[in-house]
Coordinates of C-alpha atoms in Angstrom, one line a residue:
M25 CA -0.2 0.3 0.1
K26 CA 1.3 3.2 -1.0
N27 CA 1.9 6.2 1.8
E28 CA 4.0 8.5 0.1
S29 CA 1.9 11.8 -1.2
K30 CA 3.5 11.7 -4.5
N31 CA 2.4 8.1 -5.2
V32 CA -1.3 8.8 -3.9
M33 CA -3.4 7.8 -6.5
V34 CA -5.5 10.4 -8.6
H35 CA -8.2 9.6 -11.2
N36 CA -8.8 12.1 -14.0
I37 CA -11.2 11.1 -16.2
Y38 CA -11.5 12.4 -19.5
F39 CA -15.3 12.5 -21.4
S40 CA -15.5 12.8 -25.0
I41 CA -18.9 13.5 -25.6
C42 CA -21.2 13.9 -28.9
G43 CA -23.0 17.0 -29.0
E44 CA -26.0 16.2 -31.0
G45 CA -29.1 15.8 -28.7
Y46 CA -29.4 15.5 -25.2
G47 CA -29.0 11.7 -24.5
H48 CA -25.1 11.5 -24.6
S49 CA -24.6 14.0 -22.3
S50 CA -27.2 13.3 -20.1
R51 CA -26.2 9.8 -19.4
D52 CA -22.6 11.2 -19.2
M53 CA -23.5 13.5 -16.8
A54 CA -25.3 10.7 -14.5
V55 CA -21.8 8.7 -14.6
A56 CA -19.3 11.7 -14.0
A57 CA -21.5 12.8 -10.9
K58 CA -21.1 9.6 -9.4
L59 CA -16.9 9.5 -10.1
K60 CA -17.3 12.9 -8.7
S61 CA -18.8 11.8 -5.3
A62 CA -15.7 9.0 -5.4
G63 CA -13.0 11.6 -5.7
A64 CA -12.2 11.7 -9.3
N65 CA -11.1 14.5 -11.2
V66 CA -13.5 15.0 -14.1
L67 CA -13.3 17.2 -17.6
M68 CA -16.0 16.9 -19.6
G69 CA -15.3 17.7 -23.7
S70 CA -18.0 18.4 -26.2
Y71 CA -19.9 21.2 -27.8
G72 CA -23.1 23.6 -28.5
Y73 CA -25.9 23.0 -26.2
A74 CA -24.8 20.0 -24.8
L75 CA -21.5 21.7 -23.9
D76 CA -24.1 24.7 -22.2
R77 CA -25.3 22.2 -19.7
L78 CA -22.3 20.5 -19.0
K79 CA -20.7 23.6 -18.0
K80 CA -23.4 24.0 -15.2
S81 CA -22.2 21.3 -13.4
F82 CA -18.4 20.0 -14.3
D83 CA -15.4 21.3 -15.8
C84 CA -15.2 21.7 -19.5
I85 CA -13.7 22.1 -22.9
E86 CA -14.8 22.5 -26.5
I87 CA -14.0 20.0 -29.1
E88 CA -14.9 20.1 -32.6
K89 CA -17.6 18.2 -33.7
E90 CA -17.5 14.7 -35.9
F91 CA -20.3 15.3 -37.8
E92 CA -23.2 17.5 -38.5
M93 CA -27.1 15.8 -38.1
T94 CA -28.8 17.5 -40.9
A95 CA -32.8 17.2 -41.5
K96 CA -35.2 17.6 -44.5
D97 CA -38.6 18.4 -44.5
G98 CA -38.9 17.3 -40.8
A99 CA -37.2 13.9 -41.3
F100 CA -33.6 12.5 -40.5
D101 CA -31.4 13.3 -43.8
L102 CA -28.5 10.7 -43.9
K103 CA -27.2 11.6 -47.3
A104 CA -27.1 15.2 -46.3
T105 CA -25.5 14.6 -43.0
I106 CA -22.6 12.7 -44.7
S107 CA -22.3 15.5 -47.2
Q108 CA -22.2 18.2 -44.5
S109 CA -20.0 16.1 -42.4
T110 CA -17.3 15.5 -45.1
N111 CA -15.5 18.7 -43.7
S112 CA -14.9 17.0 -40.4
V113 CA -13.6 13.4 -42.2
F114 CA -11.1 15.7 -44.1
H115 CA -9.9 17.1 -40.9
Y116 CA -10.1 14.3 -38.9
S117 CA -6.4 13.8 -37.9
G118 CA -6.7 17.2 -36.7
I119 CA -9.6 16.4 -34.1
I120 CA -7.6 13.4 -33.0
S121 CA -4.6 15.8 -32.3
Q122 CA -6.9 18.1 -30.3
E123 CA -8.0 15.4 -28.5
K124 CA -4.6 14.0 -27.6
K125 CA -3.7 17.6 -26.4
I126 CA -6.3 17.7 -23.9
M127 CA -5.4 14.2 -22.9
K128 CA -2.1 15.4 -22.0
D129 CA -2.7 18.7 -20.5
F130 CA -5.3 17.0 -18.3
S131 CA -2.8 14.0 -17.5
A132 CA -5.8 11.8 -17.9
T133 CA -5.8 8.3 -16.7
C134 CA -9.2 7.0 -18.2
V135 CA -10.9 8.2 -21.4
V136 CA -14.9 7.6 -21.7
A137 CA -15.8 8.5 -25.7
D138 CA -19.4 8.4 -25.9
G139 CA -20.7 9.2 -29.7
R140 CA -17.1 9.9 -30.6
G141 CA -14.3 7.9 -32.6
A142 CA -11.8 10.5 -32.4
S143 CA -11.0 10.3 -28.6
V144 CA -10.8 6.6 -29.2
F145 CA -8.0 6.8 -31.3
A146 CA -6.1 9.2 -29.4
A147 CA -6.4 7.4 -26.1
F148 CA -4.7 4.6 -28.0
K149 CA -2.2 6.5 -29.5
L150 CA -1.4 7.6 -25.7
G151 CA -1.5 4.3 -24.2
L152 CA -4.4 5.4 -22.2
P153 CA -7.2 3.1 -21.0
C154 CA -10.5 3.8 -23.2
I155 CA -14.6 3.0 -22.3
I156 CA -17.0 3.3 -25.1
I157 CA -20.4 4.1 -23.9
S158 CA -22.7 3.2 -26.5
N159 CA -26.5 2.0 -27.5
Q160 CA -25.4 1.4 -30.8
T161 CA -22.6 -0.7 -31.8
S162 CA -23.2 -1.4 -35.8
I163 CA -24.4 1.0 -38.3
E164 CA -25.2 -1.5 -41.1
S165 CA -29.0 -0.8 -40.2
F166 CA -28.8 2.7 -41.3
F167 CA -27.8 2.0 -44.7
K168 CA -30.1 -1.1 -45.5
E169 CA -32.2 0.8 -47.8
S170 CA -29.0 1.7 -50.3
K171 CA -26.6 -0.6 -51.4
F172 CA -24.9 2.3 -53.2
L173 CA -24.6 4.6 -50.4
L174 CA -23.8 1.4 -48.1
N175 CA -20.9 0.6 -50.8
L176 CA -19.7 3.9 -50.9
V177 CA -19.8 5.3 -47.5
G178 CA -21.1 2.5 -45.0
K179 CA -18.8 -0.3 -45.6
P180 CA -15.7 2.9 -44.3
V181 CA -17.6 4.0 -41.5
D182 CA -18.6 0.8 -40.2
L183 CA -14.9 -0.5 -40.3
T184 CA -14.0 2.7 -38.6
L185 CA -16.8 1.7 -35.6
K186 CA -15.4 -1.7 -35.9
T187 CA -11.8 -0.2 -35.1
T188 CA -12.8 2.1 -32.4
M189 CA -14.6 -0.9 -30.6
A190 CA -11.6 -2.9 -31.2
L191 CA -8.6 -0.6 -29.7
A192 CA -11.3 0.4 -26.3
E193 CA -10.7 -1.8 -23.1
E194 CA -14.7 -2.2 -22.8
V195 CA -18.0 -1.2 -24.5
L196 CA -20.5 -0.3 -21.5
I197 CA -24.1 -0.7 -22.6
P198 CA -26.5 1.6 -20.7
D199 CA -29.8 -0.9 -20.9
F200 CA -31.1 -4.2 -19.6
A201 CA -29.5 -7.2 -20.6
P202 CA -30.8 -9.3 -23.2
P203 CA -33.5 -10.3 -24.0
H204 CA -35.2 -7.3 -22.4
T205 CA -32.6 -4.9 -24.2
V206 CA -34.3 -1.8 -25.8
C207 CA -31.6 -1.2 -28.0
L208 CA -31.1 -4.5 -29.2
N209 CA -31.6 -4.2 -32.8
T210 CA -28.6 -1.5 -32.9
L211 CA -26.3 -3.7 -31.4
S212 CA -23.4 -5.7 -33.2
K213 CA -23.8 -9.4 -33.8
S214 CA -19.8 -9.6 -34.6
P215 CA -18.3 -11.9 -31.9
H216 CA -15.0 -9.0 -32.1
V217 CA -17.8 -6.6 -30.7
M218 CA -20.2 -8.9 -28.4
K219 CA -16.7 -9.9 -26.5
K220 CA -16.2 -6.2 -25.5
Q221 CA -19.7 -5.7 -24.9
R222 CA -21.1 -5.3 -21.2
F223 CA -24.8 -4.7 -19.9
V224 CA -24.6 -1.9 -17.2
G225 CA -28.1 -1.2 -16.8
P226 CA -29.9 2.4 -17.3
V227 CA -27.7 5.2 -16.7
V228 CA -29.5 8.2 -15.6
S229 CA -29.4 10.6 -13.0
A230 CA -29.9 9.8 -9.3
K231 CA -33.0 11.9 -9.4
Y232 CA -34.7 9.3 -11.5
E233 CA -33.7 6.9 -9.2
T234 CA -35.3 8.6 -6.0
S235 CA -38.7 10.4 -4.6
Q236 CA -39.1 13.9 -6.1
P237 CA -40.6 16.7 -4.8
E238 CA -44.3 17.6 -6.6
P239 CA -43.1 19.9 -9.8
A240 CA -44.5 23.8 -9.1
G241 CA -46.6 24.9 -11.9
I242 CA -48.8 21.9 -13.0
K243 CA -51.0 19.7 -11.2
S244 CA -52.1 16.4 -12.0
P245 CA -53.6 14.6 -14.0
F246 CA -51.3 15.9 -16.7
V247 CA -49.3 14.3 -20.0
L248 CA -45.7 15.2 -20.2
T249 CA -44.4 15.8 -23.9
I250 CA -40.7 16.3 -24.2
L251 CA -39.4 17.0 -27.4
S252 CA -35.4 17.9 -28.7
G253 CA -34.3 20.9 -30.1
H254 CA -33.9 19.7 -33.8
S255 CA -36.5 20.8 -36.5
F256 CA -37.2 16.9 -36.8
S257 CA -39.6 17.3 -33.5
L258 CA -41.9 20.1 -35.3
P259 CA -44.5 17.7 -36.4
I260 CA -45.1 16.0 -33.0
F261 CA -45.4 19.6 -31.2
N262 CA -47.8 21.1 -33.8
G263 CA -50.0 17.8 -33.4
I264 CA -49.9 17.7 -30.0
L265 CA -51.4 21.6 -30.0
K266 CA -54.3 20.3 -32.0
I267 CA -55.4 17.6 -30.1
A268 CA -55.1 18.9 -26.4
D269 CA -58.7 20.4 -26.6
S270 CA -60.0 17.1 -27.0
F271 CA -58.4 16.0 -22.9
P272 CA -60.5 19.0 -21.2
E273 CA -59.6 17.3 -18.1
I274 CA -56.2 16.8 -18.5
K275 CA -53.4 19.4 -18.6
F276 CA -50.5 19.1 -21.6
L277 CA -46.9 20.4 -20.2
V278 CA -44.9 20.2 -23.3
F279 CA -41.0 20.7 -23.1
A280 CA -39.9 22.7 -26.6
K281 CA -38.0 25.1 -27.9
F282 CA -40.6 26.1 -30.8
K283 CA -43.1 28.5 -30.7
N284 CA -46.8 28.8 -31.5
D285 CA -49.3 31.7 -31.0
N286 CA -52.4 29.5 -30.7
I287 CA -51.5 27.7 -27.2
P288 CA -54.7 25.4 -26.0
K289 CA -56.1 26.8 -22.7
N290 CA -55.1 23.3 -20.9
T291 CA -51.6 23.2 -22.3
T292 CA -48.3 24.9 -21.4
V293 CA -45.2 25.2 -23.5
V294 CA -41.9 25.7 -21.4
G295 CA -38.6 26.1 -23.4
F296 CA -36.0 23.4 -22.6
C297 CA -36.1 22.1 -18.9
E298 CA -32.8 20.8 -17.6
D299 CA -33.9 18.5 -14.8
P300 CA -37.4 17.2 -16.5
S301 CA -37.2 14.3 -13.5
P302 CA -39.9 15.8 -11.1
Y303 CA -42.2 16.1 -13.8
M304 CA -41.6 12.5 -15.5
A305 CA -42.2 11.3 -11.9
E306 CA -45.6 12.8 -11.4
A307 CA -47.2 12.7 -15.2
Q308 CA -49.8 10.3 -15.9
L309 CA -48.2 9.5 -19.5
V310 CA -44.9 10.8 -21.1
I311 CA -44.8 11.4 -24.9
A312 CA -41.5 11.6 -26.4
Q313 CA -39.3 10.8 -29.2
A314 CA -37.3 7.5 -29.1
G315 CA -33.9 8.7 -28.2
H316 CA -32.5 6.0 -26.0
S317 CA -31.4 8.4 -22.8
T318 CA -35.0 9.5 -22.5
A319 CA -36.2 5.9 -23.1
M320 CA -33.9 4.9 -20.3
E321 CA -35.4 7.8 -17.9
I322 CA -39.0 6.8 -18.5
L323 CA -38.4 3.3 -17.9
T324 CA -36.7 4.1 -14.7
L325 CA -39.7 6.1 -13.3
G326 CA -42.1 3.0 -14.8
K327 CA -44.1 5.3 -16.8
P328 CA -46.4 4.7 -19.5
A329 CA -45.4 6.3 -22.8
L330 CA -46.2 7.1 -26.3
I331 CA -43.1 6.7 -28.6
I332 CA -42.9 8.4 -31.9
P333 CA -39.7 8.2 -33.7
I334 CA -37.5 10.6 -35.7
K335 CA -38.7 10.0 -39.3
G336 CA -35.6 8.4 -41.0
Q337 CA -33.8 8.1 -38.1
I338 CA -33.4 4.5 -37.8
E339 CA -32.0 4.2 -34.3
Q340 CA -35.3 5.7 -33.0
E341 CA -37.2 3.5 -35.1
Y342 CA -35.9 0.4 -33.7
N343 CA -36.0 1.3 -29.9
A344 CA -39.7 2.4 -30.6
K345 CA -40.4 -0.9 -32.1
R346 CA -38.3 -2.8 -29.3
M347 CA -40.2 -0.9 -26.6
K348 CA -43.6 -1.6 -28.0
E349 CA -42.5 -5.5 -28.5
L350 CA -41.4 -5.5 -24.4
G351 CA -45.3 -4.5 -23.8
M352 CA -43.8 -1.1 -22.5
C353 CA -45.3 1.5 -24.6
E354 CA -47.7 2.4 -27.7
T355 CA -46.1 3.8 -30.8
L356 CA -46.7 6.7 -33.5
D357 CA -44.8 7.1 -36.7
Y358 CA -44.8 10.3 -39.1
E359 CA -46.9 8.4 -41.9
S360 CA -49.7 7.4 -39.4
F361 CA -49.5 10.5 -37.2
N362 CA -52.8 12.6 -37.3
G363 CA -54.9 13.8 -34.8
E364 CA -57.5 10.8 -34.4
I365 CA -54.7 8.1 -34.0
L366 CA -53.0 10.7 -31.6
C367 CA -56.3 10.9 -29.4
E368 CA -56.7 7.0 -29.6
K369 CA -53.1 6.3 -28.3
I370 CA -54.0 8.7 -25.4
N371 CA -56.9 7.3 -24.2
L372 CA -55.3 3.7 -24.5
L373 CA -52.3 4.4 -22.5
L374 CA -54.4 6.4 -19.7
N375 CA -57.0 3.8 -19.0
D376 CA -55.2 0.6 -20.1
K377 CA -53.5 -0.6 -16.6
K378 CA -50.7 -3.0 -18.5
Y379 CA -48.6 -0.5 -19.8
K380 CA -48.2 0.6 -16.1
E381 CA -48.1 -2.5 -14.7
K382 CA -45.1 -3.5 -17.6
A383 CA -43.3 -0.3 -17.0
M384 CA -43.3 -0.7 -13.2
Q385 CA -41.3 -4.5 -13.7
Y386 CA -38.9 -2.3 -15.7
S387 CA -38.3 0.1 -13.2
E388 CA -37.6 -2.2 -10.7
N389 CA -34.9 -3.9 -12.5
A390 CA -33.3 -0.7 -13.6
R391 CA -33.1 0.3 -10.1
E392 CA -31.6 -2.9 -8.8
M393 CA -29.1 -3.0 -11.6
K394 CA -27.5 0.9 -10.7
G395 CA -26.3 1.3 -14.2
S396 CA -24.6 4.7 -13.0
Q397 CA -22.5 3.4 -10.7
R398 CA -21.5 0.2 -12.1
A399 CA -20.2 2.4 -15.4
A400 CA -18.1 4.6 -12.6
D401 CA -16.6 1.4 -10.8
I402 CA -15.5 0.1 -14.2
I403 CA -14.1 3.7 -15.0
L404 CA -12.1 3.8 -11.6
E405 CA -10.9 0.0 -12.3
L406 CA -9.3 0.8 -15.3
S407 CA -8.0 4.1 -14.3
K408 CA -5.9 2.1 -11.2
R409 CA -4.5 -0.2 -14.1
I410 CA -1.7 2.8 -15.1
Q411 CA -1.1 3.7 -11.6
S412 CA -0.7 0.2 -9.6
Y413 CA 2.9 0.7 -9.9

């Protein structure tokens, strides 16, 4: 046992986080909070509005984005996203160099990559242990509809993904273990990747695992709608406003950045909410897109849900399909999205107890798995390896 002060083990954990959407930063904040409680030093690297929210609780540094998500006609546009991201591809080595410098300056002892490939390569070059946190270890599903696109872009991108998986020490899947995994259809079936994967359970803020005070400004019963800041979400926002009057006894609370001059009397629209956990905990029903982190939060709280995946976002479509197969929710897609069907789904979810009962089963499992703590423990164990002697 080392007693000299110069040999005291210090854990400097660097997170490299994709800034697209709120999901990556949400789960990484949960893990980082556990690490800080254990005495580790944490540095969060990201960009955009994810960086802004991270700065409120952690030491942060801005990093260059690796790609730009693009929308067309309210849907995720894969081809446009790839085209817009060409500049970053050409400068990928520069992004890796930036990541290496950050790791050196911070004296990182372990790197956590979430939605970022450059940080994995940088950690490997420096000989640092690296953990990947991901709910998607295969991108083949993104390219199924286009053989040309698969040959042109899919194979090189898939090779890059497989390489990062090979270079990392472990891949933590923030989800339930099979056969109850929500993200099952976006996980690799390659044994080279499967042997690296560890299912740690839902990784959510501790606020989703403990009792919350009743939120101010809204009284039960109410339906909570949570939408991302992307333009993909606008059709859902408009749809909720159109049908709210059909439920005069129910309040609708909408977290979204969109504006509308015709807000129904029983509807309250609020901008982005940094901490929706007390509202989720009290809501009778949650309407959301099929982002993986949001799904894990809903299930940890044991809430019935109406899931509406972003059109063309294959990962979300698979998440929604799996959640319905597991009996946790109802789903809607953009093609069948209209007021009548939306009303039917809301009525069904509010009145059929089977959805609540199934969601509560997953809630109990999530709390037992303690995903955030398990992830933090694994990261600290890896950080110790390069300091043990």
